[in-house]
Tab-separated table of C-alpha atoms in Angstrom:
chain	number	residue	atom	x	y	z
U	79	MET	CA	-8.922	-93.175	3.019
U	80	SER	CA	-10.178	-92.350	-0.448
U	81	GLU	CA	-12.774	-93.975	-2.623
U	82	VAL	CA	-13.135	-94.066	-6.391
U	83	ILE	CA	-16.742	-94.731	-7.289
U	84	VAL	CA	-18.284	-95.105	-10.742
U	85	VAL	CA	-21.962	-94.284	-11.270
U	86	THR	CA	-23.318	-96.421	-14.080
U	87	SER	CA	-26.575	-97.878	-15.448
U	88	GLY	CA	-26.345	-99.294	-18.931
U	89	LYS	CA	-29.476	-97.541	-20.088
U	90	GLY	CA	-29.445	-93.822	-20.758
U	91	GLY	CA	-31.746	-91.299	-19.158
U	92	VAL	CA	-32.211	-93.046	-15.814
U	93	GLY	CA	-30.367	-90.364	-13.846
U	94	LYS	CA	-26.666	-91.223	-13.698
U	95	THR	CA	-25.529	-87.635	-14.085
U	96	THR	CA	-28.165	-86.305	-11.689
U	97	THR	CA	-27.085	-88.926	-9.150
U	98	THR	CA	-23.404	-88.073	-9.591
U	99	ALA	CA	-24.060	-84.338	-9.182
U	100	ASN	CA	-26.180	-84.850	-6.067
U	101	LEU	CA	-23.921	-87.341	-4.323
U	102	GLY	CA	-20.897	-85.164	-5.033
U	103	THR	CA	-22.608	-82.004	-3.834
U	104	GLY	CA	-24.020	-83.815	-0.809
U	105	LEU	CA	-20.601	-85.115	0.234
U	106	ALA	CA	-19.017	-81.705	-0.308
U	107	ALA	CA	-21.764	-80.141	1.822
U	108	LEU	CA	-20.526	-82.370	4.637
U	109	ASP	CA	-17.033	-80.906	4.179
U	110	HIS	CA	-15.528	-83.745	2.185
U	111	LYS	CA	-13.092	-83.158	-0.640
U	112	VAL	CA	-14.764	-84.482	-3.771
U	113	ALA	CA	-13.721	-84.695	-7.416
U	114	LEU	CA	-16.350	-85.468	-10.035
U	115	ILE	CA	-15.234	-86.829	-13.392
U	116	ASP	CA	-17.528	-86.528	-16.387
U	117	ALA	CA	-16.516	-89.590	-18.414
U	118	ASP	CA	-19.221	-89.079	-21.019
U	119	ILE	CA	-16.852	-87.802	-23.685
U	120	GLY	CA	-18.634	-86.119	-26.575
U	121	LEU	CA	-21.847	-85.633	-24.584
U	122	ARG	CA	-20.792	-83.598	-21.615
U	123	ASN	CA	-23.575	-82.779	-19.170
U	124	LEU	CA	-22.342	-82.843	-15.606
U	125	ASP	CA	-21.038	-79.262	-15.969
U	126	VAL	CA	-24.548	-78.046	-16.821
U	127	LEU	CA	-26.147	-79.861	-13.896
U	128	LEU	CA	-23.708	-78.187	-11.533
U	129	GLY	CA	-24.072	-74.795	-13.210
U	130	LEU	CA	-20.373	-74.720	-14.125
U	131	GLU	CA	-20.682	-74.736	-17.912
U	132	ASN	CA	-19.212	-71.252	-18.335
U	133	ARG	CA	-16.019	-71.975	-16.475
U	134	ILE	CA	-14.561	-74.768	-18.577
U	135	VAL	CA	-11.136	-74.146	-20.026
U	136	TYR	CA	-9.511	-77.585	-20.170
U	137	ASP	CA	-11.119	-81.019	-20.130
U	138	LEU	CA	-10.406	-84.656	-19.354
U	139	THR	CA	-8.678	-85.386	-22.668
U	140	ASP	CA	-6.405	-82.368	-22.190
U	141	VAL	CA	-5.233	-83.957	-18.961
U	142	THR	CA	-4.830	-87.497	-20.281
U	143	GLY	CA	-3.169	-86.142	-23.420
U	144	GLY	CA	-0.703	-84.104	-21.372
U	145	HIS	CA	-1.849	-80.729	-22.727
U	146	CYS	CA	-2.398	-79.327	-19.253
U	147	ARG	CA	-1.850	-80.222	-15.642
U	148	LEU	CA	-4.638	-81.960	-13.747
U	149	ARG	CA	-4.976	-79.009	-11.404
U	150	GLN	CA	-5.581	-76.625	-14.298
U	151	ALA	CA	-8.466	-78.679	-15.646
U	152	LEU	CA	-10.276	-79.070	-12.338
U	153	ILE	CA	-13.120	-76.575	-11.992
U	154	LYS	CA	-13.966	-75.409	-8.514
U	155	ASP	CA	-17.643	-75.529	-7.608
U	156	LYS	CA	-19.411	-72.223	-7.029
U	157	ARG	CA	-20.965	-73.262	-3.710
U	158	PHE	CA	-18.697	-75.736	-1.978
U	159	GLU	CA	-15.017	-75.338	-1.236
U	160	GLY	CA	-14.200	-78.997	-1.505
U	161	LEU	CA	-16.042	-79.832	-4.734
U	162	PHE	CA	-14.275	-79.983	-8.090
U	163	LEU	CA	-15.305	-81.072	-11.577
U	164	LEU	CA	-13.169	-82.556	-14.296
U	165	PRO	CA	-15.329	-81.979	-17.383
U	166	ALA	CA	-15.557	-84.253	-20.413
U	167	ALA	CA	-14.377	-83.133	-23.829
U	168	GLN	CA	-17.255	-82.107	-26.022
U	169	THR	CA	-15.603	-82.266	-29.431
U	170	LYS	CA	-13.891	-85.636	-29.181
U	171	ASP	CA	-15.214	-89.196	-28.954
U	172	LYS	CA	-14.826	-92.086	-26.533
U	173	THR	CA	-11.657	-93.350	-28.200
U	174	ALA	CA	-9.795	-90.176	-27.143
U	175	VAL	CA	-9.143	-91.843	-23.766
U	176	ASN	CA	-8.116	-95.371	-22.837
U	177	PRO	CA	-8.578	-97.393	-19.628
U	178	GLU	CA	-4.905	-97.092	-18.666
U	179	GLN	CA	-5.102	-93.294	-18.776
U	180	MET	CA	-8.252	-93.360	-16.641
U	181	LYS	CA	-6.537	-95.565	-14.059
U	182	LYS	CA	-3.647	-93.126	-13.868
U	183	LEU	CA	-6.034	-90.176	-13.591
U	184	CYS	CA	-7.946	-91.764	-10.703
U	185	ALA	CA	-4.719	-92.685	-8.949
U	186	ASP	CA	-3.620	-89.031	-9.190
U	187	LEU	CA	-6.953	-87.724	-7.909
U	188	VAL	CA	-7.063	-89.909	-4.792
U	189	GLN	CA	-3.869	-88.210	-3.654
U	190	GLU	CA	-5.889	-85.090	-3.057
U	191	PHE	CA	-9.546	-86.073	-2.777
U	192	GLU	CA	-11.525	-88.244	-0.370
U	193	TYR	CA	-14.133	-89.141	-2.955
U	194	VAL	CA	-13.654	-89.439	-6.696
U	195	ILE	CA	-16.988	-90.017	-8.420
U	196	ILE	CA	-17.074	-90.933	-12.111
U	197	ASP	CA	-20.155	-90.265	-14.209
U	198	CYS	CA	-20.236	-93.143	-16.687
U	199	PRO	CA	-21.746	-92.752	-20.167
U	200	ALA	CA	-24.718	-94.900	-21.190
U	201	GLY	CA	-23.930	-98.137	-22.964
U	202	ILE	CA	-21.412	-100.896	-22.371
U	203	GLU	CA	-18.826	-100.011	-25.000
U	204	GLN	CA	-15.480	-98.270	-24.676
U	205	GLY	CA	-16.885	-95.288	-22.763
U	206	PHE	CA	-18.122	-97.706	-20.104
U	207	ARG	CA	-14.808	-99.554	-19.986
U	208	ASN	CA	-12.952	-96.262	-19.607
U	209	ALA	CA	-15.257	-95.081	-16.841
U	210	ILE	CA	-14.943	-98.237	-14.743
U	211	ALA	CA	-11.214	-98.756	-15.288
U	212	GLY	CA	-10.033	-96.674	-12.354
U	213	ALA	CA	-12.970	-97.347	-10.028
U	214	GLU	CA	-12.947	-99.592	-6.998
U	215	LYS	CA	-16.647	-99.291	-6.213
U	216	ALA	CA	-19.743	-99.025	-8.380
U	217	ILE	CA	-23.185	-97.555	-7.939
U	218	VAL	CA	-25.788	-98.823	-10.400
U	219	VAL	CA	-28.708	-96.504	-11.098
U	220	THR	CA	-31.996	-97.832	-12.398
U	221	THR	CA	-35.633	-96.789	-12.680
U	222	PRO	CA	-38.610	-99.092	-12.045
U	223	GLU	CA	-38.995	-100.031	-15.710
U	224	VAL	CA	-38.376	-103.281	-17.537
U	225	ALA	CA	-35.748	-101.861	-19.921
U	226	ALA	CA	-33.810	-100.024	-17.196
U	227	VAL	CA	-33.733	-103.016	-14.834
U	228	ARG	CA	-32.727	-105.314	-17.663
U	229	ASP	CA	-29.798	-103.065	-18.578
U	230	ALA	CA	-28.865	-102.702	-14.906
U	231	ASP	CA	-28.684	-106.493	-14.667
U	232	ARG	CA	-26.377	-106.623	-17.662
U	233	VAL	CA	-24.144	-103.941	-16.175
U	234	VAL	CA	-23.967	-105.755	-12.825
U	235	GLY	CA	-22.698	-108.802	-14.719
U	236	LEU	CA	-20.102	-106.748	-16.595
U	237	LEU	CA	-18.945	-105.008	-13.415
U	238	GLU	CA	-18.430	-108.334	-11.719
U	239	ALA	CA	-16.530	-109.631	-14.734
U	240	ALA	CA	-14.303	-106.557	-14.390
U	241	GLU	CA	-13.659	-107.444	-10.723
U	242	LEU	CA	-15.848	-104.602	-9.448
U	243	ARG	CA	-17.729	-106.736	-7.002
U	244	ASN	CA	-20.750	-105.923	-4.854
U	245	PRO	CA	-22.095	-102.878	-6.664
U	246	THR	CA	-24.864	-101.039	-4.826
U	247	LEU	CA	-28.171	-99.927	-6.270
U	248	VAL	CA	-29.969	-96.599	-6.486
U	249	ILE	CA	-33.578	-96.823	-7.613
U	250	ASN	CA	-34.459	-93.516	-9.191
U	251	ARG	CA	-37.763	-91.874	-10.072
U	252	LEU	CA	-39.932	-94.217	-8.057
U	253	ARG	CA	-43.570	-93.203	-7.959
U	254	PRO	CA	-45.006	-94.467	-4.654
U	255	LYS	CA	-48.584	-93.954	-5.756
U	256	MET	CA	-48.149	-96.149	-8.812
U	257	VAL	CA	-46.410	-98.776	-6.688
U	258	ARG	CA	-49.372	-98.753	-4.290
U	259	HIS	CA	-51.711	-99.320	-7.185
U	260	GLY	CA	-49.662	-102.212	-8.469
U	261	ASP	CA	-48.731	-100.345	-11.607
U	262	MET	CA	-45.033	-99.946	-10.934
U	263	MET	CA	-42.447	-102.431	-9.743
U	264	SER	CA	-41.696	-101.916	-6.064
U	265	ILE	CA	-38.317	-101.640	-4.353
U	266	GLU	CA	-38.663	-105.268	-3.263
U	267	ASP	CA	-39.491	-106.414	-6.795
U	268	ILE	CA	-36.357	-104.794	-8.190
U	269	ILE	CA	-34.057	-105.990	-5.412
U	270	ASP	CA	-35.502	-109.465	-5.808
U	271	ILE	CA	-34.555	-109.482	-9.478
U	272	LEU	CA	-31.162	-107.779	-9.372
U	273	ALA	CA	-30.029	-109.346	-6.084
U	274	ILE	CA	-27.672	-106.507	-5.139
U	275	GLU	CA	-27.503	-104.287	-2.089
U	276	LEU	CA	-29.809	-101.270	-2.023
U	277	LEU	CA	-28.075	-97.947	-1.444
U	278	GLY	CA	-31.147	-95.770	-1.735
U	279	VAL	CA	-34.414	-94.878	-3.403
U	280	VAL	CA	-35.148	-91.486	-4.928
U	281	PRO	CA	-38.802	-90.649	-5.515
U	282	GLU	CA	-39.950	-88.917	-8.677
U	283	ASP	CA	-39.872	-85.215	-7.849
U	284	GLU	CA	-40.521	-82.046	-9.818
U	285	MET	CA	-37.906	-80.310	-7.711
U	286	VAL	CA	-35.200	-82.255	-9.569
U	287	VAL	CA	-36.248	-80.552	-12.806
U	288	ILE	CA	-36.495	-77.153	-11.142
U	289	SER	CA	-33.058	-77.426	-9.503
U	290	THR	CA	-31.523	-78.706	-12.726
U	291	ASN	CA	-32.966	-75.738	-14.612
U	292	ARG	CA	-31.084	-73.459	-12.262
U	293	GLY	CA	-27.868	-75.446	-12.252
U	294	ASP	CA	-28.302	-76.461	-8.624
U	295	ALA	CA	-28.285	-79.905	-7.048
U	296	VAL	CA	-31.587	-80.864	-5.403
U	297	VAL	CA	-29.655	-82.374	-2.479
U	298	GLN	CA	-29.261	-78.805	-1.206
U	299	ASP	CA	-33.015	-78.302	-1.085
U	300	GLU	CA	-33.927	-79.016	2.517
U	301	ARG	CA	-37.628	-79.387	1.858
U	302	SER	CA	-37.704	-81.661	-1.181
U	303	ARG	CA	-38.281	-85.397	-0.923
U	304	SER	CA	-35.654	-86.211	-3.508
U	305	GLY	CA	-33.169	-83.966	-1.742
U	306	GLN	CA	-33.796	-85.890	1.481
U	307	ALA	CA	-33.343	-89.164	-0.396
U	308	TYR	CA	-29.969	-88.014	-1.743
U	309	ARG	CA	-28.847	-86.786	1.676
U	310	ASN	CA	-29.699	-90.221	3.074
U	311	ILE	CA	-27.656	-91.909	0.345
U	312	VAL	CA	-24.700	-89.635	1.080
U	313	ARG	CA	-24.787	-90.632	4.741
U	314	ARG	CA	-24.953	-94.313	3.776
U	315	MET	CA	-21.907	-93.823	1.560
U	316	LYS	CA	-20.106	-92.571	4.639
U	317	GLY	CA	-20.960	-95.809	6.397
U	318	GLU	CA	-23.873	-94.596	8.497
U	319	THR	CA	-26.966	-96.722	8.902
U	320	VAL	CA	-29.884	-94.646	7.701
U	321	PRO	CA	-33.345	-96.210	7.516
U	322	MET	CA	-35.137	-96.068	4.171
U	323	MET	CA	-37.393	-93.073	3.800
U	324	ASN	CA	-41.094	-93.685	4.168
U	325	LEU	CA	-42.121	-92.908	0.627
U	326	ASP	CA	-45.771	-93.442	1.362
U	327	GLN	CA	-46.162	-90.530	3.717
U	328	ASN	CA	-47.595	-88.145	1.161
U	329	GLY	CA	-50.156	-90.576	-0.172
U	330	PHE	CA	-53.540	-91.292	1.238
U	331	VAL	CA	-52.550	-94.577	2.843
U	332	GLY	CA	-49.453	-92.952	4.340
U	333	ARG	CA	-51.484	-90.200	5.925
U	334	LEU	CA	-53.977	-92.742	7.181
U	335	ARG	CA	-51.166	-94.830	8.625
U	336	ARG	CA	-49.862	-91.859	10.540
U	337	ILE	CA	-53.349	-91.027	11.802
U	338	ILE	CA	-53.886	-94.543	13.134
U	339	GLY	CA	-50.433	-94.535	14.577
U	340	PHE	CA	-48.426	-96.716	12.202
U	341	LYS	CA	-45.122	-95.193	11.239
D	644	MET	CA	-56.182	-104.263	6.740
D	645	PHE	CA	-54.273	-101.975	4.429
D	646	ASP	CA	-55.075	-104.159	1.464
D	647	PHE	CA	-58.712	-103.807	2.341
D	648	LEU	CA	-58.447	-100.032	2.604
D	649	LEU	CA	-56.501	-99.972	-0.625
D	650	LYS	CA	-59.301	-101.770	-2.359
D	651	ILE	CA	-61.862	-99.318	-1.105
D	652	PHE	CA	-59.959	-96.106	-1.576
D	653	GLY	CA	-57.317	-96.978	-4.116
D	654	ARG	CA	-57.792	-97.338	-7.802
D	655	GLU	CA	-56.400	-100.869	-7.813
D	656	THR	CA	-56.086	-101.246	-11.546
D	657	GLY	CA	-54.987	-104.502	-13.135
D	658	GLY	CA	-51.548	-104.368	-11.566
D	659	SER	CA	-49.440	-104.016	-14.660
D	660	LYS	CA	-46.322	-104.410	-12.555
D	661	ASN	CA	-46.858	-108.152	-12.494
D	662	VAL	CA	-46.727	-108.176	-16.258
D	663	ALA	CA	-43.532	-106.114	-16.087
D	664	LYS	CA	-41.976	-108.487	-13.564
D	665	GLU	CA	-42.823	-111.580	-15.552
D	666	ARG	CA	-41.497	-110.148	-18.804
D	667	LEU	CA	-38.351	-109.003	-17.061
D	668	ARG	CA	-37.827	-112.402	-15.495
D	669	LEU	CA	-38.071	-114.141	-18.841
D	670	VAL	CA	-35.808	-111.744	-20.676
D	671	LEU	CA	-33.192	-111.967	-17.914
D	672	VAL	CA	-33.040	-115.742	-18.074
D	673	HIS	CA	-31.813	-115.430	-21.639
D	674	ASP	CA	-29.598	-112.421	-20.930
D	675	ARG	CA	-27.877	-114.060	-17.993
D	676	ALA	CA	-27.294	-117.329	-19.759
D	677	GLY	CA	-26.049	-115.472	-22.816
D	678	VAL	CA	-28.430	-117.487	-24.966
D	679	SER	CA	-30.443	-115.943	-27.783
D	680	PRO	CA	-33.675	-117.444	-29.135
D	681	GLU	CA	-31.809	-118.188	-32.382
D	682	LEU	CA	-29.178	-120.173	-30.531
D	683	LEU	CA	-31.899	-122.097	-28.746
D	684	GLU	CA	-33.439	-122.925	-32.128
D	685	ILE	CA	-30.116	-124.290	-33.417
D	686	LEU	CA	-29.707	-126.290	-30.217
D	687	LYS	CA	-33.172	-127.740	-30.732
D	688	THR	CA	-32.382	-128.849	-34.276
D	689	GLU	CA	-29.169	-130.527	-33.149
D	690	LEU	CA	-30.938	-132.224	-30.255
D	691	ILE	CA	-33.533	-133.664	-32.617
D	692	LYS	CA	-30.775	-134.949	-34.861
D	693	VAL	CA	-28.950	-136.746	-32.052
D	694	ILE	CA	-31.978	-138.142	-30.246
D	695	SER	CA	-33.545	-139.343	-33.491
D	696	HIS	CA	-30.686	-141.824	-33.806
D	697	TYR	CA	-31.990	-143.606	-30.736
D	698	MET	CA	-35.652	-142.801	-30.437
D	699	ASP	CA	-38.636	-141.974	-32.527
D	700	ILE	CA	-39.658	-138.556	-31.172
D	701	ASP	CA	-42.451	-136.126	-31.814
D	702	GLU	CA	-40.524	-133.218	-33.285
D	703	GLN	CA	-43.529	-130.904	-33.371
D	704	ALA	CA	-44.243	-131.226	-29.661
D	705	LEU	CA	-40.628	-130.915	-28.625
D	706	GLU	CA	-39.926	-128.047	-26.233
D	707	VAL	CA	-36.565	-126.692	-25.166
D	708	ASN	CA	-36.432	-123.827	-22.696
D	709	LEU	CA	-34.147	-122.145	-20.244
D	710	GLU	CA	-35.705	-121.920	-16.839
D	711	THR	CA	-34.556	-120.200	-13.721
D	712	SER	CA	-34.856	-120.833	-10.025
D	713	ASP	CA	-32.790	-119.489	-7.136
D	714	ASN	CA	-30.396	-117.697	-9.470
D	715	GLN	CA	-29.704	-120.925	-11.325
D	716	VAL	CA	-30.561	-121.461	-14.930
D	717	ALA	CA	-31.517	-124.911	-16.191
D	718	LEU	CA	-31.995	-126.168	-19.695
D	719	VAL	CA	-35.299	-127.996	-19.612
D	720	ALA	CA	-36.298	-130.130	-22.540
D	721	SER	CA	-39.600	-131.896	-22.988
D	722	ILE	CA	-39.305	-134.487	-25.720
D	723	PRO	CA	-42.292	-136.794	-26.322
D	724	VAL	CA	-41.068	-140.266	-27.315
D	725	ARG	CA	-43.191	-142.238	-29.759
D	726	GLY	CA	-41.059	-145.327	-29.613
D	727	MET	CA	-37.556	-146.723	-29.365
D	728	LYS	CA	-35.466	-147.482	-32.377
D	729	ARG	CA	-33.973	-150.911	-32.807
D	730	LEU	CA	-30.251	-150.658	-32.657
D	731	ASN	CA	-29.347	-153.423	-35.092
D	732	GLY	CA	-25.678	-153.684	-35.775
D	733	GLY	CA	-24.605	-151.735	-32.739
D	734	LEU	CA	-24.425	-148.066	-31.914
D	735	ALA	CA	-21.369	-147.048	-33.827
D	736	SER	CA	-22.612	-148.054	-37.249
D	737	SER	CA	-26.001	-146.447	-36.816
D	738	ILE	CA	-24.537	-143.034	-35.980
């Protein structure tokens, strides 16, 4: 059984591409066959996050335009056997692809892959419509900020209008210390407002920047908090029940809780 | 208990997240209903026009807002009435 999942957010810079790279890598690390599609035509980035930028020969528009076969355009990941990337075109714009072509592309990919994950561009224009066209599930990424949550709400509405019901939510870059001090919206606050199912929470973590610098996915880093968060999300995507990480454990209150015996 | 400890050891600043939540809530009411402040202004003008046929209202104090509760949005209007108009000659001719 295959799944076609779009990772979207409305607002830019909240971590769609980072999420896509980590979920894809995480699933591949568990021996799944995964294809990642960079649907951000004109602003390709997923290749860089995966460290595959030097291997690109063909891109998404070459496939949809019939200039090459799908198999030729798929780039094999350098670490995991089952992970492949279909890069976006860098020199074209969003109109180079249409929703029908994306549907066909996704239908072709599910023949061979268990998970097809589409990295959606920011915005709600044609690039968004292309990215969601072939998807049957959606993951909405947001950060605990007014603008990001507002845009996430808008996107949830648009996804539902496009018959992509019950999207799940990833809250990215949460800073537990600020939440404790009442200076950042909490997980509960955001869920309360968006009223969609929570898939996972990724804490703000310097390791994300460090991994990205190297072209690695932080999900491979056994020791990092964000890596753990992504591994939890991956297991939830597979249908496992994984309790939410205790994000407080590094803070003072968290340590105190452990000392007095609260988990 | 934890709240108490938080107060002692934490910084416990003003809690700007409540401001964030409130602003978000307000902006989403309009987003979800697909209603812009301009549209609300036009609606208000039209309302005044229609109601003025029947009642003498205080246009300055009139308030029209979209409010939300339990994922439902309601149009709530507060319209102070100064007095009723006499409908001599029937409704049709006065409108």
